[in-house]
Coordinates of C-alpha atoms in Angstrom, one line a residue:
M15 CA 0.1 0.1 0.1
C16 CA 1.0 3.7 -0.5
H17 CA 0.5 6.9 0.9
Y18 CA 0.3 10.1 -0.8
P19 CA 0.1 13.6 0.5
V20 CA -3.4 13.8 -0.5
N21 CA -4.8 11.0 0.9
V22 CA -5.2 8.7 -1.5
K23 CA -3.9 4.8 -0.6
Y24 CA -4.4 2.1 -3.3
N25 CA -3.6 -1.5 -3.3
V26 CA -1.2 -3.1 -6.7
Y27 CA -3.1 -5.6 -8.5
L28 CA -3.6 -8.5 -6.7
C29 CA -3.5 -12.0 -9.0
V30 CA -3.8 -15.6 -8.4
Y31 CA -3.6 -17.6 -11.2
V32 CA -3.3 -21.4 -10.0
Q33 CA -5.7 -21.8 -6.6
V34 CA -6.9 -25.4 -6.9
H35 CA -11.1 -25.0 -6.8
P36 CA -12.3 -25.9 -3.7
E37 CA -15.2 -28.3 -4.8
N38 CA -13.5 -29.6 -7.9
E39 CA -10.2 -30.4 -8.0
D40 CA -9.9 -30.4 -11.5
W41 CA -11.0 -27.0 -11.9
T42 CA -8.2 -24.1 -11.6
C43 CA -8.7 -20.9 -10.1
F44 CA -8.0 -17.3 -11.0
E45 CA -8.7 -14.6 -8.8
Q46 CA -7.7 -10.9 -9.2
T47 CA -8.2 -8.3 -7.0
A48 CA -7.6 -4.4 -6.3
S49 CA -8.5 -1.5 -4.0
L50 CA -8.7 2.4 -4.0
D51 CA -9.7 4.2 -1.3
I52 CA -9.8 8.4 -1.6
K53 CA -10.0 10.2 1.3
S54 CA -9.2 14.0 0.0
F55 CA -8.1 14.9 -3.8
F56 CA -9.2 18.5 -3.6
G57 CA -13.1 18.2 -4.6
F58 CA -12.4 15.2 -7.2
E59 CA -12.8 12.2 -5.5
S60 CA -15.4 10.9 -7.6
T61 CA -13.8 12.0 -10.8
V62 CA -10.7 10.2 -9.9
E63 CA -12.7 6.6 -8.4
K64 CA -14.6 6.7 -12.0
I65 CA -11.3 6.9 -13.9
A66 CA -9.5 4.2 -11.4
M67 CA -12.9 2.1 -12.0
K68 CA -13.0 2.5 -16.0
Q69 CA -9.2 1.3 -16.4
Y70 CA -9.3 -1.2 -13.8
A71 CA -12.4 -2.7 -15.6
S72 CA -10.5 -2.3 -18.9
S73 CA -7.8 -4.8 -17.3
I74 CA -10.1 -7.0 -16.4
N75 CA -11.8 -7.3 -19.5
K76 CA -8.7 -7.4 -21.3
G77 CA -7.7 -10.1 -19.0
K78 CA -10.8 -12.5 -20.0
E79 CA -10.3 -11.9 -23.5
I80 CA -6.6 -13.3 -23.2
I81 CA -7.9 -16.7 -21.2
E82 CA -10.6 -16.8 -24.0
Y83 CA -8.5 -16.7 -26.7
Y84 CA -6.3 -19.6 -25.1
L85 CA -9.3 -21.3 -24.5
K86 CA -10.1 -21.3 -28.0
E87 CA -7.1 -22.0 -29.3
L88 CA -6.8 -25.4 -27.4
E89 CA -10.2 -26.0 -29.2
D90 CA -8.8 -25.6 -32.4
E91 CA -6.0 -27.8 -31.7
G92 CA -8.3 -30.3 -30.6
I93 CA -7.5 -30.3 -27.2
T94 CA -10.2 -30.9 -24.6
H95 CA -8.2 -32.0 -21.7
V96 CA -5.2 -30.7 -20.3
P97 CA -3.2 -33.1 -17.6
R98 CA -2.5 -31.4 -14.2
W99 CA 1.1 -30.1 -14.7
S100 CA 3.6 -31.7 -11.7
P101 CA 6.9 -30.7 -11.5
P102 CA 9.6 -32.5 -13.8
S103 CA 12.4 -34.8 -11.9
L104 CA 15.0 -32.8 -10.9
S105 CA 17.7 -35.8 -12.2
L106 CA 16.6 -35.4 -15.6
P107 CA 16.2 -32.2 -17.9
P108 CA 12.6 -31.7 -18.6
P109 CA 11.5 -33.2 -22.3
R110 CA 11.0 -31.1 -25.2
P111 CA 7.7 -29.5 -25.7
T112 CA 5.6 -30.9 -28.3
S113 CA 2.2 -29.8 -28.1
L114 CA 0.5 -27.2 -26.2
S115 CA -1.3 -30.5 -23.6
T116 CA 2.4 -31.5 -22.5
S117 CA 3.6 -27.9 -20.7
P118 CA 2.4 -24.8 -19.3
L119 CA 5.1 -23.1 -20.5
D120 CA 3.7 -23.1 -23.9
L121 CA 0.2 -21.7 -22.7
P122 CA 1.7 -18.2 -22.7
K123 CA 3.5 -17.8 -25.7
L124 CA 0.3 -19.0 -28.1
V125 CA -0.4 -16.9 -30.5
V126 CA -2.1 -13.6 -29.9
T127 CA -3.9 -11.2 -31.5
P128 CA -3.2 -7.3 -30.7
A129 CA -6.0 -7.2 -28.7
A130 CA -4.4 -9.3 -26.3
S131 CA -0.7 -8.8 -26.6
I132 CA 0.7 -7.8 -22.9
P133 CA 4.8 -7.7 -22.8
L134 CA 6.6 -10.2 -20.7
T135 CA 9.1 -9.4 -17.7
A136 CA 12.5 -9.7 -18.1
N137 CA 12.3 -12.7 -15.9
A138 CA 9.5 -14.5 -17.4
E139 CA 11.1 -13.8 -21.0
D140 CA 14.2 -15.6 -19.6
S141 CA 12.0 -18.5 -17.9
I142 CA 11.2 -19.7 -21.7
S143 CA 13.5 -21.5 -23.5
Q144 CA 14.6 -20.9 -26.9
E145 CA 12.3 -24.3 -27.9
A146 CA 9.5 -22.8 -27.1
K147 CA 9.7 -19.8 -28.7
Q148 CA 10.8 -21.6 -31.9
D149 CA 7.7 -23.6 -31.7
S150 CA 5.2 -20.5 -30.7
S151 CA 6.9 -18.9 -33.8
A152 CA 5.7 -22.0 -35.8
L153 CA 2.1 -21.4 -34.5
Q154 CA 1.7 -17.8 -35.6
A155 CA 2.9 -18.4 -38.8
D156 CA 0.1 -21.2 -38.9
S157 CA -2.4 -19.0 -37.4
L158 CA -2.0 -16.2 -39.9
T159 CA -2.6 -19.0 -43.3
E160 CA -6.4 -18.0 -43.9
I161 CA -5.1 -14.5 -43.9
L162 CA -2.3 -14.9 -46.2
A163 CA -4.5 -17.0 -48.6
G164 CA -7.0 -14.8 -49.1
T165 CA -8.4 -13.5 -52.0
P166 CA -7.1 -10.2 -53.7
E167 CA -9.9 -8.3 -52.4
D168 CA -8.9 -8.8 -48.8
K169 CA -5.8 -7.4 -49.0
L170 CA -4.4 -4.1 -49.4
D171 CA -1.6 -2.8 -51.7
A172 CA 1.8 -2.6 -49.9
D173 CA 3.1 0.5 -51.3
Y174 CA -0.4 2.3 -50.1
I175 CA -0.2 0.6 -46.4
K176 CA 3.5 2.1 -46.3
R177 CA 2.8 5.5 -47.3
Y178 CA -0.6 5.8 -45.7
L179 CA -1.1 3.8 -43.2
G180 CA 2.2 2.5 -41.5
D181 CA 3.3 -0.6 -40.5
L182 CA 0.5 -3.3 -40.4
T183 CA 0.8 -6.6 -39.4
P184 CA -1.3 -9.7 -41.9
M185 CA -4.3 -9.7 -38.9
Q186 CA -4.1 -6.0 -38.5
E187 CA -4.6 -5.5 -42.1
S188 CA -8.0 -8.1 -42.3
C189 CA -9.1 -6.6 -39.6
L190 CA -9.5 -2.8 -41.4
I191 CA -11.3 -4.8 -44.2
R192 CA -13.1 -6.5 -42.4
L193 CA -14.6 -3.2 -40.5
R194 CA -14.7 -1.3 -43.6
K195 CA -16.2 -4.0 -46.0
W196 CA -18.9 -4.4 -43.2
L197 CA -19.6 0.0 -43.4
Q198 CA -19.5 -0.4 -46.7
E199 CA -22.4 -2.7 -46.1
T200 CA -24.3 -1.7 -43.6
H201 CA -23.6 2.0 -42.8
K202 CA -25.9 4.3 -44.4
G203 CA -24.2 7.6 -44.8
K204 CA -20.3 8.5 -45.3
I205 CA -17.8 6.2 -44.9
P206 CA -14.6 7.4 -43.0
K207 CA -11.2 6.9 -44.7
D208 CA -9.3 4.1 -43.9
E209 CA -6.9 6.2 -41.4
H210 CA -9.9 7.1 -39.5
I211 CA -11.3 3.6 -39.2
L212 CA -7.5 2.3 -38.2
R213 CA -7.6 4.9 -35.0
F214 CA -10.5 3.1 -33.5
L215 CA -9.0 -0.3 -34.2
R216 CA -6.1 0.5 -32.5
A217 CA -7.9 2.1 -29.6
R218 CA -9.6 -1.0 -28.7
D219 CA -6.6 -3.3 -29.7
F220 CA -7.9 -4.6 -33.4
N221 CA -11.0 -5.8 -31.2
I222 CA -13.6 -5.5 -34.2
D223 CA -16.7 -5.6 -32.1
K224 CA -15.7 -3.2 -29.8
A225 CA -13.9 -1.1 -32.3
R226 CA -17.2 -1.1 -34.4
E227 CA -19.6 -0.1 -31.3
I228 CA -17.5 2.8 -31.0
L229 CA -17.2 3.9 -34.7
C230 CA -21.0 3.6 -35.1
Q231 CA -21.5 5.7 -32.4
S232 CA -19.3 8.3 -33.2
L233 CA -20.5 8.7 -37.2
T234 CA -23.8 9.1 -35.5
W235 CA -22.6 11.5 -33.0
R236 CA -20.9 13.4 -36.3
K237 CA -23.8 13.5 -38.5
Q238 CA -26.4 14.4 -35.7
H239 CA -24.2 17.6 -34.8
Q240 CA -23.0 18.0 -38.5
V241 CA -19.2 17.6 -37.3
D242 CA -17.9 17.0 -41.1
Y243 CA -18.4 20.7 -41.9
L244 CA -17.6 22.1 -38.6
L245 CA -14.5 23.8 -39.9
E246 CA -16.5 25.5 -43.3
T247 CA -19.6 26.5 -40.5
W248 CA -17.7 27.6 -37.2
S249 CA -16.1 30.9 -36.6
S250 CA -14.7 31.3 -33.2
P251 CA -15.8 34.1 -31.0
Q252 CA -13.5 37.3 -30.3
V253 CA -13.1 36.8 -27.0
L254 CA -11.9 32.3 -27.9
Q255 CA -9.4 34.5 -30.2
D256 CA -8.3 37.3 -28.0
Y257 CA -8.2 34.7 -25.1
Y258 CA -7.7 31.1 -25.5
T259 CA -4.4 30.7 -25.5
G260 CA -4.2 27.6 -28.1
G261 CA -2.9 27.5 -31.9
W262 CA -1.1 25.5 -34.1
H263 CA 2.4 26.0 -34.6
H264 CA 4.9 24.1 -37.6
H265 CA 5.6 20.7 -36.6
D266 CA 7.7 18.6 -34.5
R267 CA 10.9 16.5 -35.9
D268 CA 8.3 13.7 -36.7
G269 CA 6.6 15.7 -39.3
R270 CA 3.7 15.7 -36.3
P271 CA 1.4 18.9 -36.2
L272 CA 2.6 20.7 -33.2
Y273 CA -0.3 22.1 -30.7
I274 CA 0.7 24.4 -28.1
L275 CA -1.5 25.1 -25.3
R276 CA -0.2 27.7 -22.9
L277 CA -2.9 26.5 -20.1
G278 CA -1.0 28.6 -17.0
Q279 CA -2.0 32.0 -18.8
M280 CA -5.3 31.1 -19.3
D281 CA -8.6 32.4 -17.9
T282 CA -10.8 28.8 -17.7
K283 CA -13.2 30.7 -15.5
G284 CA -13.7 34.1 -17.6
L285 CA -13.7 32.1 -20.8
V286 CA -16.7 29.8 -19.7
R287 CA -18.6 32.7 -18.1
A288 CA -18.1 34.5 -20.8
L289 CA -18.6 31.8 -23.5
G290 CA -20.7 28.8 -21.5
E291 CA -20.4 25.5 -22.6
E292 CA -21.6 24.8 -25.9
S293 CA -19.1 27.7 -27.6
L294 CA -16.3 25.9 -25.5
L295 CA -17.0 22.6 -27.2
R296 CA -17.4 23.7 -30.9
H297 CA -14.3 25.5 -30.4
V298 CA -12.2 22.4 -29.3
L299 CA -13.9 20.1 -31.9
S300 CA -12.4 22.8 -34.3
I301 CA -9.3 21.7 -33.2
N302 CA -9.1 18.8 -33.5
E303 CA -11.0 18.8 -37.0
E304 CA -8.3 20.8 -37.7
G305 CA -5.9 18.4 -36.5
L306 CA -7.1 15.4 -38.9
R307 CA -6.9 18.0 -41.9
R308 CA -3.2 18.9 -40.9
C309 CA -2.2 15.1 -40.5
E310 CA -3.5 14.1 -43.6
E311 CA -1.6 17.4 -45.3
N312 CA 1.8 16.2 -43.6
T313 CA 1.2 13.0 -44.8
K314 CA 1.4 14.1 -48.3
V315 CA 4.0 16.5 -47.7
F316 CA 6.7 14.1 -45.7
G317 CA 5.8 10.8 -48.1
R318 CA 4.9 9.2 -44.6
P319 CA 1.8 8.0 -42.8
I320 CA 1.1 10.9 -40.3
S321 CA -2.2 9.7 -38.1
C322 CA -1.6 12.1 -35.0
W323 CA 0.0 15.1 -33.3
T324 CA 1.9 16.6 -30.9
C325 CA 0.7 18.6 -27.6
L326 CA 3.2 20.7 -25.8
V327 CA 1.2 22.1 -22.7
D328 CA 3.1 25.5 -21.0
L329 CA 2.6 25.2 -17.0
E330 CA 3.9 28.4 -15.8
G331 CA 1.6 31.1 -14.3
L332 CA -0.4 28.1 -13.2
N333 CA -2.6 29.5 -10.0
M334 CA -5.6 29.3 -8.1
R335 CA -8.1 31.2 -10.2
H336 CA -7.9 27.4 -12.6
L337 CA -9.4 25.5 -9.5
W338 CA -12.6 26.8 -10.7
R339 CA -15.0 24.3 -10.1
P340 CA -18.1 24.0 -12.1
G341 CA -15.4 25.2 -15.1
V342 CA -13.3 21.9 -14.7
K343 CA -16.1 20.2 -14.9
A344 CA -17.3 21.7 -18.0
L345 CA -13.6 20.9 -19.2
L346 CA -13.9 17.2 -18.1
R347 CA -17.0 16.5 -19.8
I348 CA -15.7 18.4 -23.0
I349 CA -12.3 15.9 -22.8
E350 CA -15.4 12.7 -22.8
V351 CA -16.4 14.0 -26.0
V352 CA -13.8 14.0 -27.6
E353 CA -11.9 10.9 -26.2
A354 CA -14.7 8.8 -27.7
N355 CA -14.5 10.5 -31.0
Y356 CA -11.3 11.4 -31.9
P357 CA -9.0 8.0 -30.3
E358 CA -5.2 7.7 -30.9
T359 CA -5.0 11.3 -32.2
L360 CA -2.3 12.4 -29.3
G361 CA 0.9 11.5 -30.7
R362 CA 3.3 12.8 -28.2
L363 CA 2.4 15.2 -24.6
L364 CA 5.3 18.1 -23.8
I365 CA 4.7 18.9 -20.5
L366 CA 7.4 22.4 -19.9
R367 CA 7.2 24.5 -16.8
A368 CA 6.0 22.0 -14.3
P369 CA 5.6 23.1 -10.5
R370 CA 8.3 21.1 -8.3
V371 CA 5.6 19.3 -6.7
F372 CA 4.3 17.6 -10.1
P373 CA 6.7 14.4 -10.1
V374 CA 4.5 13.8 -6.6
L375 CA 1.4 14.3 -8.2
W376 CA 2.8 12.5 -11.2
T377 CA 3.5 9.1 -9.4
L378 CA 0.1 9.4 -8.2
V379 CA -1.8 9.4 -11.3
S380 CA 0.5 7.2 -13.7
P381 CA -0.8 3.7 -12.1
F382 CA -4.1 4.5 -13.8
I383 CA -2.7 5.0 -17.1
D384 CA -1.7 2.6 -19.6
E385 CA 1.9 1.9 -20.3
N386 CA 1.6 3.0 -24.2
T387 CA 0.1 6.5 -23.1
R388 CA 2.6 6.5 -20.4
K389 CA 5.2 6.9 -23.3
K390 CA 3.6 9.9 -24.6
F391 CA 4.5 12.2 -21.9
L392 CA 7.2 13.9 -21.3
I393 CA 7.6 16.2 -18.3
Y394 CA 9.8 19.1 -17.5
A395 CA 9.9 20.8 -14.2
G396 CA 11.5 24.6 -14.2
N397 CA 14.2 25.4 -17.3
D398 CA 15.1 21.7 -17.9
Y399 CA 13.6 21.9 -20.8
Q400 CA 16.4 23.7 -22.5
G401 CA 19.2 21.6 -21.6
P402 CA 20.4 18.4 -23.4
G403 CA 17.2 15.9 -23.6
G404 CA 14.7 18.9 -23.8
L405 CA 12.5 20.3 -26.2
V406 CA 15.4 20.4 -29.2
D407 CA 15.2 16.2 -29.3
Y408 CA 11.6 16.6 -30.7
I409 CA 11.0 20.2 -32.3
D410 CA 13.7 22.1 -34.3
K411 CA 15.3 24.8 -32.8
E412 CA 14.2 27.1 -35.4
I413 CA 10.5 26.7 -34.2
I414 CA 10.8 26.8 -30.1
P415 CA 8.4 29.8 -29.7
D416 CA 9.9 32.7 -28.2
F417 CA 8.4 32.5 -24.6
L418 CA 10.1 29.4 -23.9
G419 CA 13.4 31.1 -24.8
G420 CA 13.5 30.3 -29.0
E421 CA 13.4 32.8 -31.8
C422 CA 10.0 31.8 -33.8
M423 CA 7.3 34.2 -33.1
C424 CA 4.3 32.0 -32.2
E425 CA 1.0 33.3 -32.8
V426 CA -0.9 31.6 -30.0
P427 CA -2.3 34.2 -27.9
E428 CA -1.3 35.7 -24.5
G429 CA -4.4 34.8 -22.7
G430 CA -5.1 37.3 -19.5
L431 CA -8.2 37.4 -17.4
V432 CA -11.3 37.8 -19.6
P433 CA -13.4 41.1 -18.5
K434 CA -15.6 40.7 -16.9
S435 CA -17.9 43.3 -19.0
M436 CA -18.1 40.0 -21.7
Y437 CA -19.3 38.1 -18.6
R438 CA -23.1 36.2 -19.1
T439 CA -25.6 36.2 -16.7
A440 CA -26.3 32.9 -14.6
E441 CA -30.0 33.4 -16.5
E442 CA -28.5 33.7 -20.3
L443 CA -26.6 30.3 -19.2
E444 CA -29.4 28.7 -17.9
N445 CA -31.3 29.0 -21.2
E446 CA -29.1 27.2 -22.5
D447 CA -29.0 24.5 -20.3
V448 CA -25.6 24.8 -19.2
R449 CA -26.0 25.2 -15.3
L450 CA -22.4 25.5 -14.5
W451 CA -23.6 28.1 -11.6
T452 CA -25.3 24.9 -10.0
E453 CA -23.0 22.9 -9.0
T454 CA -24.0 20.8 -6.1
I455 CA -20.2 21.9 -4.5
Y456 CA -21.3 25.7 -4.3
Q457 CA -23.9 26.8 -2.1
S458 CA -25.4 30.0 -2.0
A459 CA -26.6 32.4 0.2
S460 CA -28.3 35.8 0.3
I461 CA -27.4 38.4 2.6
F462 CA -29.4 41.8 3.7
K463 CA -28.1 45.0 5.3
G464 CA -28.1 44.1 9.5
A465 CA -28.2 40.0 8.2
P466 CA -24.9 38.6 7.2
H467 CA -24.4 35.4 6.1
E468 CA -21.9 33.3 8.5
L469 CA -20.5 29.8 8.0
L470 CA -18.9 28.1 10.8
I471 CA -15.9 25.7 10.2
E472 CA -14.5 24.0 13.8
I473 CA -10.6 23.5 13.3
I474 CA -9.5 20.6 15.8
D475 CA -5.7 20.8 14.3
A476 CA -3.7 24.1 14.3
S477 CA -2.0 25.3 11.3
S478 CA -4.8 23.8 9.1
V479 CA -5.8 25.4 6.1
I480 CA -9.2 26.9 5.4
T481 CA -9.8 27.5 1.8
W482 CA -12.5 29.6 -0.1
D483 CA -13.7 30.6 -3.6
F484 CA -16.8 32.9 -3.8
D485 CA -18.7 34.8 -6.6
V486 CA -20.6 37.6 -5.4
C487 CA -23.9 37.6 -8.0
K488 CA -25.3 40.6 -6.7
G489 CA -24.9 43.6 -5.0
D490 CA -21.4 44.3 -3.0
I491 CA -20.4 42.8 0.2
V492 CA -17.3 42.9 2.8
F493 CA -15.8 39.6 3.9
N494 CA -14.6 39.1 7.1
I495 CA -13.0 35.8 9.0
Y496 CA -13.1 35.9 12.9
H497 CA -12.1 32.8 15.6
S498 CA -13.8 32.4 19.1
K499 CA -12.5 29.9 21.4
R500 CA -16.2 28.9 22.2
A501 CA -19.1 27.3 19.6
P502 CA -21.8 29.6 18.7
Q503 CA -25.2 29.1 19.6
P504 CA -27.7 27.1 16.9
P505 CA -28.5 29.5 14.0
R506 CA -31.1 31.9 15.2
K507 CA -34.3 32.8 12.5
D508 CA -35.8 36.6 12.8
P509 CA -38.7 37.3 11.9
L510 CA -37.9 40.2 10.4
G511 CA -34.8 42.1 9.6
A512 CA -33.5 45.0 10.1
H513 CA -35.4 47.5 8.4
G514 CA -38.8 45.5 8.0
I515 CA -37.0 43.2 5.6
T516 CA -38.2 39.3 5.9
S517 CA -35.3 37.3 6.4
P518 CA -34.6 34.9 3.6
G519 CA -34.8 32.0 5.9
G520 CA -32.6 28.4 5.0
N521 CA -30.0 30.4 3.0
N522 CA -29.1 32.6 5.3
V523 CA -27.7 31.9 8.6
Q524 CA -26.3 34.0 11.3
L525 CA -24.0 32.8 14.2
I526 CA -22.7 35.9 16.0
D527 CA -24.7 36.7 18.6
K528 CA -25.4 40.4 19.2
S529 CA -24.5 40.5 23.1
W530 CA -20.8 39.0 21.7
T531 CA -18.3 41.9 22.1
L532 CA -15.9 41.6 19.3
G533 CA -12.0 41.5 21.2
Q534 CA -13.4 39.8 23.7
D535 CA -16.0 36.9 22.5
Y536 CA -14.4 36.5 19.5
S537 CA -11.7 38.3 17.6
M538 CA -10.8 39.1 13.7
V539 CA -7.7 37.1 12.0
E540 CA -7.9 38.6 8.5
S541 CA -8.6 42.4 7.2
P542 CA -11.8 43.2 5.9
L543 CA -12.0 42.5 2.1
T544 CA -14.4 44.7 0.0
C545 CA -15.9 42.6 -2.9
K546 CA -17.8 44.4 -6.0
E547 CA -20.9 43.1 -7.7
G548 CA -19.2 40.4 -10.2
E549 CA -16.0 40.0 -8.4
S550 CA -14.8 36.2 -7.8
V551 CA -12.3 35.5 -5.1
Q552 CA -10.2 33.0 -4.1
G553 CA -7.9 32.7 -0.9
S554 CA -6.9 30.8 1.9
H555 CA -6.0 31.4 5.4
I556 CA -3.7 29.4 8.0
T557 CA -5.2 28.8 11.3
R558 CA -2.8 29.9 14.3
W559 CA -5.3 28.2 16.8
P560 CA -7.7 25.1 16.9
G561 CA -11.4 26.6 18.0
F562 CA -14.2 27.8 15.6
Y563 CA -13.6 30.0 12.7
I564 CA -16.7 32.1 11.5
L565 CA -16.6 32.9 7.7
Q566 CA -18.9 36.1 7.6
W567 CA -20.3 37.5 3.9
K568 CA -21.6 41.4 5.3
F569 CA -23.7 43.7 3.3
H570 CA -21.6 46.6 2.0
N571 CA -22.6 50.0 3.8
M572 CA -22.9 53.0 1.6
P573 CA -20.9 55.7 2.9
A574 CA -22.5 58.0 5.6
C575 CA -23.0 61.8 4.6
S576 CA -21.0 64.5 6.2
S577 CA -23.3 65.8 8.6
T578 CA -22.5 69.5 7.5
N579 CA -23.9 69.1 4.2
L580 CA -27.2 68.3 3.3
P581 CA -27.2 65.1 1.2
R582 CA -28.3 65.0 -2.5
V583 CA -31.3 63.3 -3.7
D584 CA -28.8 61.2 -6.2
D585 CA -27.4 59.9 -3.4
V586 CA -30.6 59.4 -1.3
L587 CA -32.3 57.5 -4.1
A588 CA -29.4 55.3 -4.5
T589 CA -28.8 54.5 -1.2
L590 CA -32.5 53.3 -0.9
Q591 CA -32.3 51.4 -3.8
V592 CA -29.4 49.8 -2.7
S593 CA -30.8 48.8 0.7
S594 CA -34.1 47.6 -0.7
H595 CA -32.1 44.4 -3.0
K596 CA -30.5 41.7 -1.5
C597 CA -27.1 40.7 -2.3
K598 CA -25.9 37.0 -3.6
V599 CA -22.8 35.2 -2.8
M600 CA -22.2 31.5 -4.6
Y601 CA -19.2 29.6 -2.3
Y602 CA -17.3 26.9 -1.3
T603 CA -15.0 26.2 0.9
E604 CA -12.6 23.4 2.3
V605 CA -10.5 22.9 5.1
L606 CA -7.1 21.3 4.0
G607 CA -3.8 19.6 6.3
S608 CA -1.1 22.4 6.4
E609 CA 1.2 19.5 4.7
D610 CA -1.7 18.6 1.8
F611 CA -1.7 22.4 0.9
R612 CA 2.5 22.8 0.9
L613 CA 2.8 19.6 -1.4
V614 CA 0.1 19.5 -3.7
N615 CA -1.4 23.1 -4.3
F616 CA -4.6 23.4 -6.1
S617 CA -3.4 23.8 -10.0
V618 CA -1.9 20.8 -9.7
C619 CA -4.7 18.8 -8.6
L620 CA -6.8 20.5 -11.5
F621 CA -4.0 19.5 -13.8
A622 CA -4.3 15.7 -12.8
S623 CA -7.6 15.6 -12.8
L624 CA -7.3 17.0 -16.8
L625 CA -4.1 14.8 -17.2
L626 CA -6.4 11.7 -16.3
A627 CA -9.4 12.5 -18.5
I628 CA -7.4 12.6 -21.5
C629 CA -4.6 10.1 -20.8
S630 CA -6.8 7.7 -23.2
F631 CA -6.7 9.6 -26.2

C-alpha cells in the first residue's frame, strides 16, 4: 500500500492464477483484486474513482479476452483436456514440449492478436526456453495461413499501406478490411477514410466488435451535430481569438502537427462565464478537426503516414483561478466527448515548466494510465527543457516559440483575464441548459443589510488551511473571518430583519450573537475584504489556533453623508435602491491539512484531473 500527500491510497492488483477450486480439484481458479481508498482529492474524488474503475474494468476485460483466446486456441487444436502439471524430475532435464498439452510453459506464448498482446517481464522471458519460442513462432505462422491465403480483394496494396497507414501486421490489415467492408454494406452515410477507421481499431487493440461499436456511435454523433462541416461553418467568437491560449505551430521533428497550449495563462473561468459550455465544446472540436486535416496534409508533404499530433502544454502561471469547479467539470465533459470521437490522435504530450510538486503528482496519476500512453508523456520541471535531452530533441530549434526561449514568433494568444464585462449572466447560461452555476459543491446565500450570512468551521489541529472560492452574484459585500474559542449558539431565525426586511430563511445563517463583543468573545483574523458585484474571490487562511472560525459575508453599507452638508437627492435615491435589494453570493469552502496544502496546491490537482481525463487519447 502506498501513501500519498493527497490521501489517496491504493493496493496493487493481486493476481492468483493457480488456486485449486475448493469443490472440484480439476478446476483452476483465477482471482484478481484491487482496492482504492480516496480520502481527499480536493473535490475530485468521484472523478478519480470513476477513472480508476474504468481502467480496472478495462484491465479485467482484457485479461478475460486473453484467457478466452487461449481456450479457443486449445479447442482449435483439438485439445479438450489438459493434464495437471507436475514438476519435472530434478535428475532429468525437462522434455522438449511437442504440443500445447504437454507443458504449461507454452500457454503464455500462444499466438495472440494485438488485442491480447501483453509484454512479459524480463524474468518471464528468461524462463521460456529457446525451443518454446521457436514452437510459438511456428504456431503464429500457421495461424496466419488463412489470412495470407485470402483473395486479392481481402488485401491492401503494400505501397498504399506504407504510404498512408504505416506498418500493419496481416492480422491488423485483415481487421481493417473487414470493418471497412462491414461499414460499406450496412452503414448509411459517409464512410470514413482508412486512417480514421484505423484509429478506432487501435483504440480497442484491434478488437473488431468493440471498435465497430464506438466507431458507429461516433459516426452517428458526427452526423447529428454536422461535425464534418464544422471547419466551414464554425467561426470562433472574438473572445476566443483573444483569450484562448492555444494554437497550431508548425510541426515536430517527426512531422506531426504541433499544438501549443499555454494553460497557465488561460482564464478558464472567464472563458466559461463569457461563452458557456457549448461554444467551448465547438471550439475544441474545431481544433481536433483541424488536427486531422493537418495530419492528412503532412502525410502528403513528408511521404509517410502521420496520424496524430504533438501537444506542448506550458504550465507557467498556473494558479488558483484554474480551480473553478464548474469550469473544471465543464472541461472534463468536453474532454470526454473528444476522447470518444478522436481516439489515438495524441502522439506525444510535452509538459513544460511544471511545478516542483508535479513529480509527486505524477507518481499518483501514472498507475491509472496505460503503459503505452505513459510513453507519450514527457515532463520538464523549471527550465530543464532547455538543456540536452530537452525540447530540441523533439522540436527543431528554429521553431521553438519565443516565450520558451526560442527565436520563432508564436501566434498563440498571450491570454490574460477575460474582462467581466464579457461575462454572461447565470440566467443566460441556464437558458442554454448549461447550469454551471448550480453545481452541488457550491452553496448560495442571500445577504441583507443587518443580516449577514455566516459559516462555522471547527478546527481541531492548528496550522490547518481554510480555503474559499466565492462569486458575488449581486450587490457589494464585505468578507470577514473571525475566531472564537467557544461555539456559537445554533443559528437563529429572526422573523424580521433590519428595516422590516423579511429574513430569507434557509439560505441565510447568522451565528455571531449580538451580545458578543469583538476582541473579547471573538476576534478578527483577516482584514476585511470589500468585494464588488461580479467579482470572483479565491483565498486561504492558515489557522494559528484550534477552535471555531466564522466566515462572514456582510452587506456593504454606503458611506455616511457628511453632517455639514445636506445629502443630494441622487445619493438618497441610490441608497434606498441598494437597501431595497438583497445581495447574493455563491461559495465553496474546504479545510486542508497544512502538509497537503504545501505539497499539492489546487492548480496541480486540477491538472491531475485533466491529465487523467486525456490519458486515453
